[in-house]
mmCIF file of C-alpha atoms in Angstrom:
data_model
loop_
_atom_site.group_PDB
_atom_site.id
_atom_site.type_symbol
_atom_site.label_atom_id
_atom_site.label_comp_id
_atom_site.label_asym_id
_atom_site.label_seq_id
_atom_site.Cartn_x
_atom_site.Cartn_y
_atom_site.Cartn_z
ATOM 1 C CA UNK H 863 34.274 7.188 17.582
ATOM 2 C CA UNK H 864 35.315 3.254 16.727
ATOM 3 C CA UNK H 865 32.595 1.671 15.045
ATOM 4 C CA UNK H 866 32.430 -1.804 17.280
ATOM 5 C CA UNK H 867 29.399 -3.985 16.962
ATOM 6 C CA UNK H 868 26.205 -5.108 18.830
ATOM 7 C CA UNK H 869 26.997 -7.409 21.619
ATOM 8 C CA UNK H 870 25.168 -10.119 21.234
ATOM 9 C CA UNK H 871 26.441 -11.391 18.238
ATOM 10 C CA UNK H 872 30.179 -11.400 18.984
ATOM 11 C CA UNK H 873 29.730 -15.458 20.002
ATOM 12 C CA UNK H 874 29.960 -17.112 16.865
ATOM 13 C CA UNK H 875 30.802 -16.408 13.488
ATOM 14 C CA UNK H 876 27.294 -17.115 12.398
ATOM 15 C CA UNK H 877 25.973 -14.241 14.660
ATOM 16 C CA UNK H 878 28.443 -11.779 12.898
ATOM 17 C CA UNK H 879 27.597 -12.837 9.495
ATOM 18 C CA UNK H 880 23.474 -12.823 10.332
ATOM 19 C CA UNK H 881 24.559 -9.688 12.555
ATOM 20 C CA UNK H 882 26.463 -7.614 9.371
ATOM 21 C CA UNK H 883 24.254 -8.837 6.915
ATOM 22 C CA UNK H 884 20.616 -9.435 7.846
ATOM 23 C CA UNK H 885 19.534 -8.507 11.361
ATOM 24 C CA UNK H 886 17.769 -4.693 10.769
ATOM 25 C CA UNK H 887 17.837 -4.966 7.410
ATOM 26 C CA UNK H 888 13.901 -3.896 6.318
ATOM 27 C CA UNK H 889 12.422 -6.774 4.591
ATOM 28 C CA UNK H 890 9.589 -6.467 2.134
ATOM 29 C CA UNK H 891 9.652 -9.261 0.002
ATOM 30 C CA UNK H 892 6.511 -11.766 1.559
ATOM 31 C CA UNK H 893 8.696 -14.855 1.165
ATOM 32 C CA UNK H 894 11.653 -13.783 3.125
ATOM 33 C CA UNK H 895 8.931 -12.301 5.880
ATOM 34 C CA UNK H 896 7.539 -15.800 6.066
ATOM 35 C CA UNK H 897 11.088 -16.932 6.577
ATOM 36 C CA UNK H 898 11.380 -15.319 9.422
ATOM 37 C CA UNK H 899 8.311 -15.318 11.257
ATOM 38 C CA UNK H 900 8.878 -19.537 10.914
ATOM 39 C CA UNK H 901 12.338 -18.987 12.264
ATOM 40 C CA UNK H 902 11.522 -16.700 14.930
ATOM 41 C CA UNK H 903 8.338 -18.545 16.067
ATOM 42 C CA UNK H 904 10.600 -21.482 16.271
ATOM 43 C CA UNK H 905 13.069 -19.524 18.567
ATOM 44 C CA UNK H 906 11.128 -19.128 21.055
ATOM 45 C CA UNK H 907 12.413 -20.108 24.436
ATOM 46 C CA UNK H 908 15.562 -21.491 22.505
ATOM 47 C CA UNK H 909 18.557 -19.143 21.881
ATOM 48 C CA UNK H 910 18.805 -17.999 18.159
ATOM 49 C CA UNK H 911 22.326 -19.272 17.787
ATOM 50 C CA UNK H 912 20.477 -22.735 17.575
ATOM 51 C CA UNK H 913 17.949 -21.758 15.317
ATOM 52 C CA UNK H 914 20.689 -20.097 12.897
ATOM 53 C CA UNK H 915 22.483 -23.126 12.587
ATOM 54 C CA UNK H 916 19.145 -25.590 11.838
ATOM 55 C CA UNK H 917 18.179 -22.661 9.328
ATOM 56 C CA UNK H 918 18.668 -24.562 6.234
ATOM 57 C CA UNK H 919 17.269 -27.529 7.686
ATOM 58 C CA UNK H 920 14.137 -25.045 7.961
ATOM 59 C CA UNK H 921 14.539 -24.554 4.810
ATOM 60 C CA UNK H 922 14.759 -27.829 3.366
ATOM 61 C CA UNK H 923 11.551 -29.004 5.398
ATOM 62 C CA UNK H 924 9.164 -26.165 4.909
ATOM 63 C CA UNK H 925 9.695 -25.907 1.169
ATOM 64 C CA UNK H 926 12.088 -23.009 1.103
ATOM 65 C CA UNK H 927 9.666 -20.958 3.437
ATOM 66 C CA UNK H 928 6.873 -21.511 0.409
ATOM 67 C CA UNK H 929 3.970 -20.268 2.642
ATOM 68 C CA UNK H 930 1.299 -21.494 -0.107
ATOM 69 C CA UNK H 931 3.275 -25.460 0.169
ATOM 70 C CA UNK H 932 3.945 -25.128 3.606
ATOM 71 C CA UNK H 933 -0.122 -24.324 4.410
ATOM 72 C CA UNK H 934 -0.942 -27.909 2.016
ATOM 73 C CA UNK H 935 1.700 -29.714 4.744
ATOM 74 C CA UNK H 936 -0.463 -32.262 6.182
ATOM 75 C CA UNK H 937 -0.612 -34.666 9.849
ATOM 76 C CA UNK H 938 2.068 -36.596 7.977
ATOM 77 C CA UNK H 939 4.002 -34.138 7.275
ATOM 78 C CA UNK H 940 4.057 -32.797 10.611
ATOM 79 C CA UNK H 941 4.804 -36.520 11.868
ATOM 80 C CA UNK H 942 7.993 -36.674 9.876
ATOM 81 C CA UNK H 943 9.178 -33.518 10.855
ATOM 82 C CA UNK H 944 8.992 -34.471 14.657
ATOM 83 C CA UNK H 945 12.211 -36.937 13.923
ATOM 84 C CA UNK H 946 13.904 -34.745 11.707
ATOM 85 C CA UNK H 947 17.106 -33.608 13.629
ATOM 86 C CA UNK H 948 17.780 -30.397 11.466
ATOM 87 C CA UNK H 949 14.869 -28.930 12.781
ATOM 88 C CA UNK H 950 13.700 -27.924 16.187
ATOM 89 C CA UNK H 951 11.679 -31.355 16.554
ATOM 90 C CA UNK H 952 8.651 -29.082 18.431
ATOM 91 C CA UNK H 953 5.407 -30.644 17.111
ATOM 92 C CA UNK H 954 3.023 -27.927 18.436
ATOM 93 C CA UNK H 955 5.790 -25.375 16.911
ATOM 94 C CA UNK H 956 5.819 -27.243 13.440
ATOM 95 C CA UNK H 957 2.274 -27.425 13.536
ATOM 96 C CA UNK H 958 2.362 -23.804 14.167
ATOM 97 C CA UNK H 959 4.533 -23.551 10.967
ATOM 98 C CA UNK H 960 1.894 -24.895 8.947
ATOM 99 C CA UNK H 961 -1.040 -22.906 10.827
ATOM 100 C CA UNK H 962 0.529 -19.712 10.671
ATOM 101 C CA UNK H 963 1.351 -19.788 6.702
ATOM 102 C CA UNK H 964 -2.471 -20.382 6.471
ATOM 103 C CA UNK H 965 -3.012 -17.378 8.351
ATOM 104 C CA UNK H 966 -0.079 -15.172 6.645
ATOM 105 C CA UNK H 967 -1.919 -16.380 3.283
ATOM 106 C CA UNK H 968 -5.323 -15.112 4.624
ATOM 107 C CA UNK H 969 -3.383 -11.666 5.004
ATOM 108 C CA UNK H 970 -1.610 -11.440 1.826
ATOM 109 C CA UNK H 971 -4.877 -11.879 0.189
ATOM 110 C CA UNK H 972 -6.983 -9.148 2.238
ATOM 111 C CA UNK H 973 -4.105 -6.543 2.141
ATOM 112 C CA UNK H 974 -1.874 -7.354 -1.502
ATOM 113 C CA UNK H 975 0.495 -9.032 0.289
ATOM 114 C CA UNK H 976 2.286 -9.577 3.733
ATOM 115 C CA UNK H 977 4.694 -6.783 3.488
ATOM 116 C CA UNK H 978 1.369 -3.888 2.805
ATOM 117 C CA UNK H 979 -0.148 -5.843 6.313
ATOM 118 C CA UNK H 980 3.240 -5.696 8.064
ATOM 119 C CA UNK H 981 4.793 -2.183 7.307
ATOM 120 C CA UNK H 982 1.340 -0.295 7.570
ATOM 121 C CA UNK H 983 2.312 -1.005 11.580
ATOM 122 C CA UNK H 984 5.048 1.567 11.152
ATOM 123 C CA UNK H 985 3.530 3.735 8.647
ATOM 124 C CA UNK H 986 5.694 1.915 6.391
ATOM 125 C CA UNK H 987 9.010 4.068 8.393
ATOM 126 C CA UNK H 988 11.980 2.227 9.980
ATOM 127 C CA UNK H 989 11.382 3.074 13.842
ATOM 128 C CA UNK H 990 15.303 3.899 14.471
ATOM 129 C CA UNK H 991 15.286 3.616 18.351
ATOM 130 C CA UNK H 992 18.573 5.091 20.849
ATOM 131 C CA UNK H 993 20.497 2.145 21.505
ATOM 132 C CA UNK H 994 23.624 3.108 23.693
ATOM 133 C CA UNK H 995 24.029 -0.286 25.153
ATOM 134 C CA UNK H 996 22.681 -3.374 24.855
ATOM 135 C CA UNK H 997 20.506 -3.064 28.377
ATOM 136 C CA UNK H 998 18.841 -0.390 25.910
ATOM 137 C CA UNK H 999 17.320 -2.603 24.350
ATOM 138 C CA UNK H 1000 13.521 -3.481 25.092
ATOM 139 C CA UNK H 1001 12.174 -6.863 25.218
ATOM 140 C CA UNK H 1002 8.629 -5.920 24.327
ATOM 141 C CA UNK H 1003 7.188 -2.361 23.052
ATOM 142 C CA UNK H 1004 3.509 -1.139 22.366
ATOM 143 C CA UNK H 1005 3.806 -1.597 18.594
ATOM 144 C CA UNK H 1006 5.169 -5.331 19.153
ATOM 145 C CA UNK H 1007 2.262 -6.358 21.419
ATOM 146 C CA UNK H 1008 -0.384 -4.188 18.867
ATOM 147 C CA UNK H 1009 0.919 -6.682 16.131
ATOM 148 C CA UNK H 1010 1.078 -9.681 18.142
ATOM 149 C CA UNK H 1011 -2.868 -9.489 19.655
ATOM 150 C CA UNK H 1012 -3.439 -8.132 15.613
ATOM 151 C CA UNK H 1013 -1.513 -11.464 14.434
ATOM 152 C CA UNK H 1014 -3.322 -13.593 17.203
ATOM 153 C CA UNK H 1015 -6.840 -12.118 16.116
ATOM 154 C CA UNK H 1016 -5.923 -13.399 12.999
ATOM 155 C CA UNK H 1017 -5.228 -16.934 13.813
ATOM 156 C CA UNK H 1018 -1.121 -16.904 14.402
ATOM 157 C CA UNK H 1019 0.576 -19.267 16.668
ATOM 158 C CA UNK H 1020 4.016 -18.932 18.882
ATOM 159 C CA UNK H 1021 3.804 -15.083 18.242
ATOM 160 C CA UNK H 1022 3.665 -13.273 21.439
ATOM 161 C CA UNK H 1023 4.545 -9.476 21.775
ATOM 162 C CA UNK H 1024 8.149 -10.188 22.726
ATOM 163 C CA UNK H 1025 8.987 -12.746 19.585
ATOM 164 C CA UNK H 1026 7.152 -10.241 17.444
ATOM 165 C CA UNK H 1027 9.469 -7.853 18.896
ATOM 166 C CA UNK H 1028 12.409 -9.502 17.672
ATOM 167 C CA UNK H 1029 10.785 -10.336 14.242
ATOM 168 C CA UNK H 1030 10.812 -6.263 14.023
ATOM 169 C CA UNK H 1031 13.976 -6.008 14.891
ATOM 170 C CA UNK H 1032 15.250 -9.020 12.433
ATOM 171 C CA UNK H 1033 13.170 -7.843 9.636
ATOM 172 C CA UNK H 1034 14.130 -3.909 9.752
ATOM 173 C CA UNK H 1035 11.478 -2.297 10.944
ATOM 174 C CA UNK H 1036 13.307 -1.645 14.094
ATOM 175 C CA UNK H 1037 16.823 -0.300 14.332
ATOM 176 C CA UNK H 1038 17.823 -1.794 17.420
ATOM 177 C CA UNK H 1039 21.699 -1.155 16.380
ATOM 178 C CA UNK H 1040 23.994 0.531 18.862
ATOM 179 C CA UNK H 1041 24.596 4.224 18.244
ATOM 180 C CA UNK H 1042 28.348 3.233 17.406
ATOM 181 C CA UNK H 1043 27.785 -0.048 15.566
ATOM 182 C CA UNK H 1044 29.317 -1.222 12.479
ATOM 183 C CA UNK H 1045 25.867 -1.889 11.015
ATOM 184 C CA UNK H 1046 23.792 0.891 12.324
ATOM 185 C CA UNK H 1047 23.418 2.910 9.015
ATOM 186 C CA UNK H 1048 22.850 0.132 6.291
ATOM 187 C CA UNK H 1049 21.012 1.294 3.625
ATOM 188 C CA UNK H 1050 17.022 1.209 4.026
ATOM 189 C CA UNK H 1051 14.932 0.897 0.967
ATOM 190 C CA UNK H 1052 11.118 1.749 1.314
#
């Protein structure tokens, strides 16, 4: 069978790269999780194409996704970001930023850290899911809208089911790879 890849990435050489490299990938280290529930919140209703190519202007602004600086961002803060063109300039998403690393802060402490909160969704497995085509895919599944009312309870902004779907899928605890996909069997790492 030739290996091909997923679809959706085959418009720009940043989608192959984030495609080959990241996307599915399980992520456990808190810092890189925080990473991409900012990016992902940010997404929404934008394609991720855009937010790829403003990601290191994410980075620059939120303190290299430093949840503990980016909860001490203040009104100031948030007013500066609104004119800064490497970023999404959202203020009730970049407020949402700074909200939701309070919150991911309030979970590190209870459970150890983000990763313990996060992975105890799957019972710390990889959910490997059929994929055939990308029309396979879901938008939204049980597990994604558990964790998004469970994030919501919990004080998180711009995190419905279906982003927190796609933060699953980005972060590896979803394999949302097609069967015959370059990338389907990286290596996962518990």
């Amino acid at each position: 069978m030739e290996k091909v890849r997923c679809s959706w990435c085959l418009g720009s050489p940043e989608y192959i790269h984030y495609h080959d490299t990241e996307w599915g990938v399980p992520v456990y280290d808190d810092q890189k999780l925080f990473e991409c529930i900012v990016l992902e919140s940010a997404q929404a209703g934008l394609s991720w194409i855009t937010i790829l190519r403003k990601r290191e202007g994410y980075r620059a602004a939120f303190y290299n996704f430093d949840p503990v600086k980016v909860a001490d961002m203040t009104k100031e803060d948030v007013d500066r970001l609104v004119v800064d063109e490497s970023i999404v300039r959202h203020r009730a998403k970049i407020e949402a930023t700074i909200n939701n690393a309070n919150a991911f802060l309030k979970i590190s402490e209870e459970f150890g850290s983000f990763s313990d909160y996060y992975w105890a969704f799957s019972d710390r497995k990889v959910i490997s899911n059929t994929i055939n085509t990308h029309e396979d895919v879901p938008a939204v599944t049980e597990l994604s809208t558990k964790f998004a009312k469970d994030l919501k309870k919990r004080g998180f902004k711009f995190l419905g089911a279906t982003t927190c779907y796609a933060f699953m899928q980005a972060t590896g605890m979803v394999n949302d790879h097609l069967q015959d996909c370059i990338a389907r069997e990286k290596p996962y790492v518990a």
